[in-house]
Amino acid sequence: MYVAQYTDSGFPVVDGVGRVVEAYAYNIAKKGHSCFIAAPRPDKTDREKLEDINIIGFAGLPIPTTQYKLGIPILDIAFNTKISKEQIDIVHVHSPFSAGTAGHLTSRLRKVPLVGTFHSKYYDDFYSVTKSKILSEIGVNIIIDFYNKCDEVWTVSNSTAETLREYGFQKEIIIMENGTDEMPFNESSLDIVRKMFNLSAAPTILFVGQMSWKKNQMLILDTAAALSELNFDYNLIFVGQGPDSEEIKAKSEELGILKNTVFTGHIPEKEILSAVYKLSDILFFPSYYDNAPMVLREAASLNLPSLLIKGSNAAESIIDGFNGFLCSDNAKDNAELIIKILNDKEKLKTIGTNAKDTIAIPWDKIIDKALERYQSLIDAYN
């Protein structure tokens, strides 16, 4: 099978969608099929990191204040020449924007099926930029029009499917969850990480993700401040990069919690990231924006339980007190809950084991299901 994956989350971008596309490409190839990624052209300095994946890059213009590029694949002659030489049985797009439009055009020119995965809360993205409900609704209507052109539409969770329905999509939706790969881990990395980030012996609270206020880091900071007021000692680690990194650091200093807080930036080395997970006692991920966060699955694969907001899309897989924890949007209440959680080490260990058993689904199984759907569409198309 020859599969084309299209995304606007180019490399070296390290957001969730980009990592999903990378996982698809790796695991499809592992199963003996051919797969390439069409994405904004990587920087030259990052090409070596991508040598295991066939990436056909298209031209893009940097978007100010973000780590993204505005792709222009339709106008990129070199890109389209390379695509014309590729054998393609099915096109899978992970964005309704530039890459999605290019993927749609490819599928129609080649007369092959088009799968579209709906990943994000686009209304929230539009509103954060325009501050206009009318313009945001127009943007959502354009997105629904795009997904209506797809032969099959996937979402990463039931709650994400509900979001798509709320936007006005009425066709069938296939749930195709995100998976996780086994995280490499070496015991010797633990001491390295302790020294690297100067971690104390106190319990460690972890956040991994884009450093953007839309991820609700303000609640993490306020909760940490409430822990300090209760004289509870802790380490707070933020792993990630993003447009609001400096503001988040400044806010932690303003709240008087900087002495307990570590900002690592992006950690590309998987063994180091695994050690950070292993040294942590709980992953605190209070995002309302995310749908099926990869970090939740990574943490679970290393027996680390997570704390998420009750009712959020991200918390769909959490059964409170069994394979994770649910909390409110109140910092004081969360501080008291975290103290209770961290003081019961045996229960924390059991819940970490349950998280691994129920949340950390291997990409291998997810890709088997995806390949079945691909083949079904290809057969129906022919």
PDB file of C-alpha atoms in Angstrom, residues 96-245:
ATOM      1  CA  PRO A  96      -8.023  21.471   6.553  1.00  0.00           C
ATOM      2  CA  PHE A  97      -5.714  24.326   5.525  1.00  0.00           C
ATOM      3  CA  SER A  98      -2.867  24.502   2.975  1.00  0.00           C
ATOM      4  CA  ALA A  99      -1.779  20.885   3.316  1.00  0.00           C
ATOM      5  CA  GLY A 100      -5.378  19.691   3.328  1.00  0.00           C
ATOM      6  CA  THR A 101      -6.163  21.595   0.150  1.00  0.00           C
ATOM      7  CA  ALA A 102      -3.064  20.143  -1.520  1.00  0.00           C
ATOM      8  CA  GLY A 103      -3.963  16.642  -0.334  1.00  0.00           C
ATOM      9  CA  HIS A 104      -7.506  17.019  -1.626  1.00  0.00           C
ATOM     10  CA  LEU A 105      -6.194  18.110  -5.029  1.00  0.00           C
ATOM     11  CA  THR A 106      -3.774  15.156  -5.137  1.00  0.00           C
ATOM     12  CA  SER A 107      -6.517  12.668  -4.288  1.00  0.00           C
ATOM     13  CA  ARG A 108      -8.793  13.970  -7.026  1.00  0.00           C
ATOM     14  CA  LEU A 109      -6.058  14.128  -9.670  1.00  0.00           C
ATOM     15  CA  ARG A 110      -4.969  10.571  -8.831  1.00  0.00           C
ATOM     16  CA  LYS A 111      -8.534   9.331  -8.356  1.00  0.00           C
ATOM     17  CA  VAL A 112      -7.756   7.824  -4.938  1.00  0.00           C
ATOM     18  CA  PRO A 113      -9.687   8.076  -1.630  1.00  0.00           C
ATOM     19  CA  LEU A 114      -9.157  10.931   0.814  1.00  0.00           C
ATOM     20  CA  VAL A 115      -9.193  10.502   4.608  1.00  0.00           C
ATOM     21  CA  GLY A 116      -9.338  13.609   6.787  1.00  0.00           C
ATOM     22  CA  THR A 117      -8.549  13.581  10.506  1.00  0.00           C
ATOM     23  CA  PHE A 118     -10.076  16.352  12.611  1.00  0.00           C
ATOM     24  CA  HIS A 119      -7.584  17.122  15.377  1.00  0.00           C
ATOM     25  CA  SER A 120      -8.200  20.577  16.818  1.00  0.00           C
ATOM     26  CA  LYS A 121     -10.725  23.017  18.231  1.00  0.00           C
ATOM     27  CA  TYR A 122     -10.495  25.402  15.310  1.00  0.00           C
ATOM     28  CA  TYR A 123     -13.182  27.773  16.575  1.00  0.00           C
ATOM     29  CA  ASP A 124     -11.016  28.482  19.620  1.00  0.00           C
ATOM     30  CA  ASP A 125      -7.995  29.092  17.366  1.00  0.00           C
ATOM     31  CA  PHE A 126      -9.919  31.478  15.129  1.00  0.00           C
ATOM     32  CA  TYR A 127     -11.413  33.357  18.054  1.00  0.00           C
ATOM     33  CA  SER A 128      -8.052  33.772  19.802  1.00  0.00           C
ATOM     34  CA  VAL A 129      -6.770  35.558  16.690  1.00  0.00           C
ATOM     35  CA  THR A 130      -9.845  37.484  15.469  1.00  0.00           C
ATOM     36  CA  LYS A 131     -11.735  38.098  18.755  1.00  0.00           C
ATOM     37  CA  SER A 132     -14.834  37.915  16.548  1.00  0.00           C
ATOM     38  CA  LYS A 133     -17.578  35.302  16.864  1.00  0.00           C
ATOM     39  CA  ILE A 134     -18.811  36.026  13.329  1.00  0.00           C
ATOM     40  CA  LEU A 135     -15.383  35.593  11.730  1.00  0.00           C
ATOM     41  CA  SER A 136     -14.742  32.469  13.820  1.00  0.00           C
ATOM     42  CA  GLU A 137     -18.039  30.945  12.689  1.00  0.00           C
ATOM     43  CA  ILE A 138     -17.177  31.733   9.057  1.00  0.00           C
ATOM     44  CA  GLY A 139     -13.845  29.974   9.564  1.00  0.00           C
ATOM     45  CA  VAL A 140     -15.580  26.919  11.039  1.00  0.00           C
ATOM     46  CA  ASN A 141     -17.999  26.793   8.087  1.00  0.00           C
ATOM     47  CA  ILE A 142     -15.041  26.717   5.692  1.00  0.00           C
ATOM     48  CA  ILE A 143     -13.537  23.851   7.679  1.00  0.00           C
ATOM     49  CA  ILE A 144     -16.786  21.866   7.621  1.00  0.00           C
ATOM     50  CA  ASP A 145     -16.953  22.398   3.871  1.00  0.00           C
ATOM     51  CA  PHE A 146     -13.469  20.877   3.607  1.00  0.00           C
ATOM     52  CA  TYR A 147     -14.289  17.786   5.673  1.00  0.00           C
ATOM     53  CA  ASN A 148     -17.454  17.264   3.619  1.00  0.00           C
ATOM     54  CA  LYS A 149     -15.145  16.746   0.615  1.00  0.00           C
ATOM     55  CA  CYS A 150     -13.330  13.856   2.310  1.00  0.00           C
ATOM     56  CA  ASP A 151     -14.309  10.272   1.573  1.00  0.00           C
ATOM     57  CA  GLU A 152     -13.981   9.400   5.247  1.00  0.00           C
ATOM     58  CA  VAL A 153     -13.506  11.555   8.351  1.00  0.00           C
ATOM     59  CA  TRP A 154     -11.712  10.438  11.499  1.00  0.00           C
ATOM     60  CA  THR A 155     -11.437  11.992  14.939  1.00  0.00           C
ATOM     61  CA  VAL A 156      -9.125  11.010  17.779  1.00  0.00           C
ATOM     62  CA  SER A 157     -11.835  10.588  20.438  1.00  0.00           C
ATOM     63  CA  ASN A 158     -15.588  10.564  21.001  1.00  0.00           C
ATOM     64  CA  SER A 159     -15.498  14.035  22.525  1.00  0.00           C
ATOM     65  CA  THR A 160     -13.617  15.355  19.480  1.00  0.00           C
ATOM     66  CA  ALA A 161     -16.308  13.833  17.280  1.00  0.00           C
ATOM     67  CA  GLU A 162     -18.876  15.697  19.368  1.00  0.00           C
ATOM     68  CA  THR A 163     -16.972  18.955  18.780  1.00  0.00           C
ATOM     69  CA  LEU A 164     -17.039  18.298  15.030  1.00  0.00           C
ATOM     70  CA  ARG A 165     -20.789  17.618  15.235  1.00  0.00           C
ATOM     71  CA  GLU A 166     -21.278  20.904  17.105  1.00  0.00           C
ATOM     72  CA  TYR A 167     -19.505  22.652  14.250  1.00  0.00           C
ATOM     73  CA  GLY A 168     -22.167  21.313  11.878  1.00  0.00           C
ATOM     74  CA  PHE A 169     -20.648  18.150  10.385  1.00  0.00           C
ATOM     75  CA  GLN A 170     -23.355  15.544   9.700  1.00  0.00           C
ATOM     76  CA  LYS A 171     -21.631  12.626   7.978  1.00  0.00           C
ATOM     77  CA  GLU A 172     -20.303   9.429   9.562  1.00  0.00           C
ATOM     78  CA  ILE A 173     -17.266   9.841  11.836  1.00  0.00           C
ATOM     79  CA  ILE A 174     -14.720   7.085  12.508  1.00  0.00           C
ATOM     80  CA  ILE A 175     -12.959   7.155  15.892  1.00  0.00           C
ATOM     81  CA  MET A 176      -9.241   6.506  15.395  1.00  0.00           C
ATOM     82  CA  GLU A 177      -7.430   6.994  18.690  1.00  0.00           C
ATOM     83  CA  ASN A 178      -3.867   8.168  19.117  1.00  0.00           C
ATOM     84  CA  GLY A 179      -1.364   5.625  20.332  1.00  0.00           C
ATOM     85  CA  THR A 180       2.047   5.701  21.918  1.00  0.00           C
ATOM     86  CA  ASP A 181       5.375   4.065  21.250  1.00  0.00           C
ATOM     87  CA  GLU A 182       7.354   2.409  24.019  1.00  0.00           C
ATOM     88  CA  MET A 183       9.477   5.133  25.579  1.00  0.00           C
ATOM     89  CA  PRO A 184      13.186   4.242  25.833  1.00  0.00           C
ATOM     90  CA  PHE A 185      14.365   4.319  29.422  1.00  0.00           C
ATOM     91  CA  ASN A 186      17.709   3.875  31.150  1.00  0.00           C
ATOM     92  CA  GLU A 187      18.077   3.974  34.939  1.00  0.00           C
ATOM     93  CA  SER A 188      21.357   5.880  34.589  1.00  0.00           C
ATOM     94  CA  SER A 189      19.426   8.789  33.065  1.00  0.00           C
ATOM     95  CA  LEU A 190      17.658   9.463  36.372  1.00  0.00           C
ATOM     96  CA  ASP A 191      20.740  10.865  38.098  1.00  0.00           C
ATOM     97  CA  ILE A 192      21.631  12.840  34.995  1.00  0.00           C
ATOM     98  CA  VAL A 193      18.213  14.505  34.963  1.00  0.00           C
ATOM     99  CA  ARG A 194      18.239  15.190  38.712  1.00  0.00           C
ATOM    100  CA  LYS A 195      21.532  17.033  38.373  1.00  0.00           C
ATOM    101  CA  MET A 196      20.624  18.652  35.060  1.00  0.00           C
ATOM    102  CA  PHE A 197      17.543  20.338  36.508  1.00  0.00           C
ATOM    103  CA  ASN A 198      18.686  20.526  40.143  1.00  0.00           C
ATOM    104  CA  LEU A 199      15.661  18.610  41.438  1.00  0.00           C
ATOM    105  CA  SER A 200      15.108  18.202  45.161  1.00  0.00           C
ATOM    106  CA  ALA A 201      13.771  15.065  46.852  1.00  0.00           C
ATOM    107  CA  ALA A 202      10.302  16.655  47.091  1.00  0.00           C
ATOM    108  CA  PRO A 203       7.354  15.293  45.069  1.00  0.00           C
ATOM    109  CA  THR A 204       7.416  16.377  41.420  1.00  0.00           C
ATOM    110  CA  ILE A 205       4.513  17.768  39.399  1.00  0.00           C
ATOM    111  CA  LEU A 206       5.017  17.692  35.630  1.00  0.00           C
ATOM    112  CA  PHE A 207       3.565  19.498  32.633  1.00  0.00           C
ATOM    113  CA  VAL A 208       4.600  18.500  29.107  1.00  0.00           C
ATOM    114  CA  GLY A 209       3.284  20.428  26.129  1.00  0.00           C
ATOM    115  CA  GLN A 210       3.293  23.622  24.153  1.00  0.00           C
ATOM    116  CA  MET A 211       4.029  26.682  26.278  1.00  0.00           C
ATOM    117  CA  SER A 212       0.904  28.571  25.314  1.00  0.00           C
ATOM    118  CA  TRP A 213      -1.708  30.013  27.661  1.00  0.00           C
ATOM    119  CA  LYS A 214      -4.407  28.097  25.742  1.00  0.00           C
ATOM    120  CA  LYS A 215      -3.095  24.986  27.543  1.00  0.00           C
ATOM    121  CA  ASN A 216      -4.273  26.514  30.856  1.00  0.00           C
ATOM    122  CA  GLN A 217      -0.833  26.819  32.484  1.00  0.00           C
ATOM    123  CA  MET A 218      -2.272  29.639  34.591  1.00  0.00           C
ATOM    124  CA  LEU A 219      -4.167  27.040  36.611  1.00  0.00           C
ATOM    125  CA  ILE A 220      -0.940  25.084  37.153  1.00  0.00           C
ATOM    126  CA  LEU A 221       0.848  28.204  38.401  1.00  0.00           C
ATOM    127  CA  ASP A 222      -2.026  29.201  40.695  1.00  0.00           C
ATOM    128  CA  THR A 223      -2.230  25.663  42.065  1.00  0.00           C
ATOM    129  CA  ALA A 224       1.508  25.660  42.725  1.00  0.00           C
ATOM    130  CA  ALA A 225       1.189  28.989  44.549  1.00  0.00           C
ATOM    131  CA  ALA A 226      -1.609  27.488  46.650  1.00  0.00           C
ATOM    132  CA  LEU A 227       0.656  24.519  47.480  1.00  0.00           C
ATOM    133  CA  SER A 228       3.327  26.937  48.674  1.00  0.00           C
ATOM    134  CA  GLU A 229       0.783  28.723  50.864  1.00  0.00           C
ATOM    135  CA  LEU A 230      -0.004  25.353  52.427  1.00  0.00           C
ATOM    136  CA  ASN A 231       3.745  24.851  53.094  1.00  0.00           C
ATOM    137  CA  PHE A 232       3.840  21.805  50.838  1.00  0.00           C
ATOM    138  CA  ASP A 233       7.263  21.303  49.266  1.00  0.00           C
ATOM    139  CA  TYR A 234       7.354  20.281  45.585  1.00  0.00           C
ATOM    140  CA  ASN A 235       9.189  20.447  42.266  1.00  0.00           C
ATOM    141  CA  LEU A 236       7.232  21.799  39.295  1.00  0.00           C
ATOM    142  CA  ILE A 237       8.617  20.982  35.846  1.00  0.00           C
ATOM    143  CA  PHE A 238       7.465  22.540  32.578  1.00  0.00           C
ATOM    144  CA  VAL A 239       8.689  20.680  29.480  1.00  0.00           C
ATOM    145  CA  GLY A 240       8.041  22.354  26.145  1.00  0.00           C
ATOM    146  CA  GLN A 241       8.440  25.471  24.078  1.00  0.00           C
ATOM    147  CA  GLY A 242       5.979  27.948  22.661  1.00  0.00           C
ATOM    148  CA  PRO A 243       4.920  31.560  22.159  1.00  0.00           C
ATOM    149  CA  ASP A 244       4.123  32.266  25.822  1.00  0.00           C
ATOM    150  CA  SER A 245       7.223  30.727  27.435  1.00  0.00           C
TER     151      SER A 245
END
